[in-house]
PDB file of C-alpha atoms in Angstrom:
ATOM      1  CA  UNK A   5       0.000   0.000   0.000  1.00  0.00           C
ATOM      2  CA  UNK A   6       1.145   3.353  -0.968  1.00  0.00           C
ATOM      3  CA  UNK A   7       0.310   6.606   0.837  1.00  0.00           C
ATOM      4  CA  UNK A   8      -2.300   7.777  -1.492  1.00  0.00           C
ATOM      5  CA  UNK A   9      -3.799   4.654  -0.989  1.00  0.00           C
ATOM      6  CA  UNK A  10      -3.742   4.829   2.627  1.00  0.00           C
ATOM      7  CA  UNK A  11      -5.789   7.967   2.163  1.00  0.00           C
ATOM      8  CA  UNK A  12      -8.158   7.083   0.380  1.00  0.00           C
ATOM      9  CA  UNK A  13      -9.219   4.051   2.587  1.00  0.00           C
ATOM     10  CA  UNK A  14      -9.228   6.688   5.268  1.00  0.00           C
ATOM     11  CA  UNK A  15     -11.229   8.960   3.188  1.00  0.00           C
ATOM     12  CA  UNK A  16     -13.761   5.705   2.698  1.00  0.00           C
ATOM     13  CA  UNK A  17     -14.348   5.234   6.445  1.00  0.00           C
ATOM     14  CA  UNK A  18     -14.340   8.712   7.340  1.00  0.00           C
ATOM     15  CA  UNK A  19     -16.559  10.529   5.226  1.00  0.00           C
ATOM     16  CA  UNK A  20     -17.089  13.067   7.607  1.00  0.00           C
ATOM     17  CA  UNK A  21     -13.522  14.291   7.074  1.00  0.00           C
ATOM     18  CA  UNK A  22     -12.221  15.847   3.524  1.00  0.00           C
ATOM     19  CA  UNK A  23      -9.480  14.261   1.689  1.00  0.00           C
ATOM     20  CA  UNK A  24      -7.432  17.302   2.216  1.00  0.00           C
ATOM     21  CA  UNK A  25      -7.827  17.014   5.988  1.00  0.00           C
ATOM     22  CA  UNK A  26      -7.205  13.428   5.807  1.00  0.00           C
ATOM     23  CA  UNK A  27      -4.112  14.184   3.766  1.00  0.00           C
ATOM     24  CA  UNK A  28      -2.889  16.677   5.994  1.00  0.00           C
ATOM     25  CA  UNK A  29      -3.288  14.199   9.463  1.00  0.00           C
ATOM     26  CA  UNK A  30      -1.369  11.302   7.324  1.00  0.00           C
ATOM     27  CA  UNK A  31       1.338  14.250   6.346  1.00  0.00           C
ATOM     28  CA  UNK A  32       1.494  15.427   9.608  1.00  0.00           C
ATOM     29  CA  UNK A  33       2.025  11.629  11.316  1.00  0.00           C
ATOM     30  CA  UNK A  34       4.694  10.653   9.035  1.00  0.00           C
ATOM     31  CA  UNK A  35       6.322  14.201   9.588  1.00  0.00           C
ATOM     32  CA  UNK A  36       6.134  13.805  13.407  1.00  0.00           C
ATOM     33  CA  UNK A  37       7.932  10.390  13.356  1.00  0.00           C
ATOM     34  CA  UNK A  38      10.422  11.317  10.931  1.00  0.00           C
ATOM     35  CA  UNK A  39      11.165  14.333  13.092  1.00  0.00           C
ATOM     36  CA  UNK A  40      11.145  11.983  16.429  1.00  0.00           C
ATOM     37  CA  UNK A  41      13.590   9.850  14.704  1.00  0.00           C
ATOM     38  CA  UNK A  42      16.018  12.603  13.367  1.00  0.00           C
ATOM     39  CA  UNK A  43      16.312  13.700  16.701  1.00  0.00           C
ATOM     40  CA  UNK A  44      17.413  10.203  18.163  1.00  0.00           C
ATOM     41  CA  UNK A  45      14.020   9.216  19.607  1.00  0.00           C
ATOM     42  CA  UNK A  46      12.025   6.321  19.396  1.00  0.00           C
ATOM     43  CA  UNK A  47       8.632   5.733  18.259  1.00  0.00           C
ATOM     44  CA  UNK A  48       6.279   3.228  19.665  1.00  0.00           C
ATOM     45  CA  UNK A  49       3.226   2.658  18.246  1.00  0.00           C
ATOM     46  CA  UNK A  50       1.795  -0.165  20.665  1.00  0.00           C
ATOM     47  CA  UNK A  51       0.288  -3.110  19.443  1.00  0.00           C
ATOM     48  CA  UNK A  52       1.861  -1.916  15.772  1.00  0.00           C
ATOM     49  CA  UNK A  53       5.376  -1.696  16.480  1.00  0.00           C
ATOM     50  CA  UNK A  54       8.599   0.547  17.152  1.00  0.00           C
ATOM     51  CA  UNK A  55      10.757   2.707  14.709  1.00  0.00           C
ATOM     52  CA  UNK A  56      13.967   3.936  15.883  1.00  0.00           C
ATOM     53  CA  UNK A  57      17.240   5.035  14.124  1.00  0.00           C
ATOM     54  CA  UNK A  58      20.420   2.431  14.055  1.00  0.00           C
ATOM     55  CA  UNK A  59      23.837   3.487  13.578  1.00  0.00           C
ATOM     56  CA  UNK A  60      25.635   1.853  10.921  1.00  0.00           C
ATOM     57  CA  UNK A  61      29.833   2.375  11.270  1.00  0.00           C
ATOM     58  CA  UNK A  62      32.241   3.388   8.932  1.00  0.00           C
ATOM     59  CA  UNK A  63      33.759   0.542   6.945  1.00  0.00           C
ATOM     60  CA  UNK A  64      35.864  -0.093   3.569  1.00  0.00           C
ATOM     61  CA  UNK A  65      33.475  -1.164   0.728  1.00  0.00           C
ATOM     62  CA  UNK A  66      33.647  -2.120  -2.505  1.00  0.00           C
ATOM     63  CA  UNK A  67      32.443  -0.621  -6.001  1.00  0.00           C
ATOM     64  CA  UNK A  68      30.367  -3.613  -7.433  1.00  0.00           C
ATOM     65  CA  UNK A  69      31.245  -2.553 -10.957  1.00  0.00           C
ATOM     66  CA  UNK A  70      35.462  -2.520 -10.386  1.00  0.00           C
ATOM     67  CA  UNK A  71      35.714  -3.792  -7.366  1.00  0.00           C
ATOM     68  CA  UNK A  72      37.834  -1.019  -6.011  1.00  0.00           C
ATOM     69  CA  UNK A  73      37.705  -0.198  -2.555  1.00  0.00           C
ATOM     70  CA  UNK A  74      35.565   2.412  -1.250  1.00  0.00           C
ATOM     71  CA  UNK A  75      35.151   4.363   1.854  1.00  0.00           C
ATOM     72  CA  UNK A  76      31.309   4.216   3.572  1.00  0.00           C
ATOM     73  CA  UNK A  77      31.280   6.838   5.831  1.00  0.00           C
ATOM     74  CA  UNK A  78      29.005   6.026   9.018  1.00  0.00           C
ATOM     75  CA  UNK A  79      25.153   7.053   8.472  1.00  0.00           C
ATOM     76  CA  UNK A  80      22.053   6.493  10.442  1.00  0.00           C
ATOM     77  CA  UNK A  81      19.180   4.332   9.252  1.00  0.00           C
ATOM     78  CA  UNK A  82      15.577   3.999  10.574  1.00  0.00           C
ATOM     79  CA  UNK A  83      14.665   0.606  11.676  1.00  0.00           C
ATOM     80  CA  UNK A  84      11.183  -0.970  12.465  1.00  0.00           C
ATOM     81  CA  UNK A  85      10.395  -3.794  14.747  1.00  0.00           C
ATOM     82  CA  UNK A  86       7.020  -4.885  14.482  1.00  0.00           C
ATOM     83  CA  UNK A  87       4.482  -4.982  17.841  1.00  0.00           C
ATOM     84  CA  UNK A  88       3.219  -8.204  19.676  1.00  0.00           C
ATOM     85  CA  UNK A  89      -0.543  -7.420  18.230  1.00  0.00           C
ATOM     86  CA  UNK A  90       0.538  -7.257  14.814  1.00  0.00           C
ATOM     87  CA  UNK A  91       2.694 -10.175  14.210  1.00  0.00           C
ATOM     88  CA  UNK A  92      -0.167 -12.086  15.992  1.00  0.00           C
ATOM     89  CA  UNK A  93      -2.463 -10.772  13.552  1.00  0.00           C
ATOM     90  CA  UNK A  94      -0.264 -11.687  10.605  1.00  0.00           C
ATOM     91  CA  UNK A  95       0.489 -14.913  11.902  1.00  0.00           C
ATOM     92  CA  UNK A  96      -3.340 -15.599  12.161  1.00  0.00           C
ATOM     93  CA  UNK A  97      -4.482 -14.454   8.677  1.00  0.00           C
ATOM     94  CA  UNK A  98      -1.753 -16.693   7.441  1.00  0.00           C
ATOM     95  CA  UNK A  99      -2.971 -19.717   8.744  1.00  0.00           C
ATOM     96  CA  UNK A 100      -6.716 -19.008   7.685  1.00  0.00           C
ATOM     97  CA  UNK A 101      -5.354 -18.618   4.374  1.00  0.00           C
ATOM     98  CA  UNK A 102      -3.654 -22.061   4.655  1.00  0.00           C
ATOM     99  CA  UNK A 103      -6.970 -23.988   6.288  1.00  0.00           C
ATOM    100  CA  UNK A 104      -8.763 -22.686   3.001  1.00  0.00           C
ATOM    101  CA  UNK A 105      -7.027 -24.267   0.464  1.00  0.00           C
TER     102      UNK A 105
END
């Protein structure tokens, strides 16, 4: 699922609200977490999962086209672990979809 399409399922069961409201909470989410995590904290969204930001070191790597050596410098990546609730629920609709066939 993309983000319009997130939208527009919000838009279908909330037709009190206006897309461009509904676009404007979504914006304003993702914004909020992506803000959290730039400044080094974590999100928890319980029963959904975490995001938080992982540090990835410095290291020699190598150019997949000449195979020279390269220098990575260190960088910062965000990194999602998903919630109790969620994998349960995954987990669940997996094995209906098995007892179906």
């Amino acid at each position: 699922m993309i983000k319009s399409e997130l939208i527009n399922r919000l838009a279908e069961r909330n037709q009190h609200l206006t897309q461009r409201d509904i676009e404007r909470i979504v914006g304003t989410i993702f914004d909020e977490i992506a803000n959290a995590l730039s400044r080094g904290d974590r999100v928890e969204l319980r029963g959904f999962g975490a995001f938080s930001v992982k540090r990835r070191p410095a290291r020699t790597g190598r150019n997949p086209r000449t195979g020279t050596a390269v220098e990575v410098q260190e960088k910062f990546v965000p990194f999602f672990k998903t919630g109790k609730e969620l994998r349960q629920k995954l987990n669940l609709s997996g094995k209906q979809s098995d007892d179906s066939e």
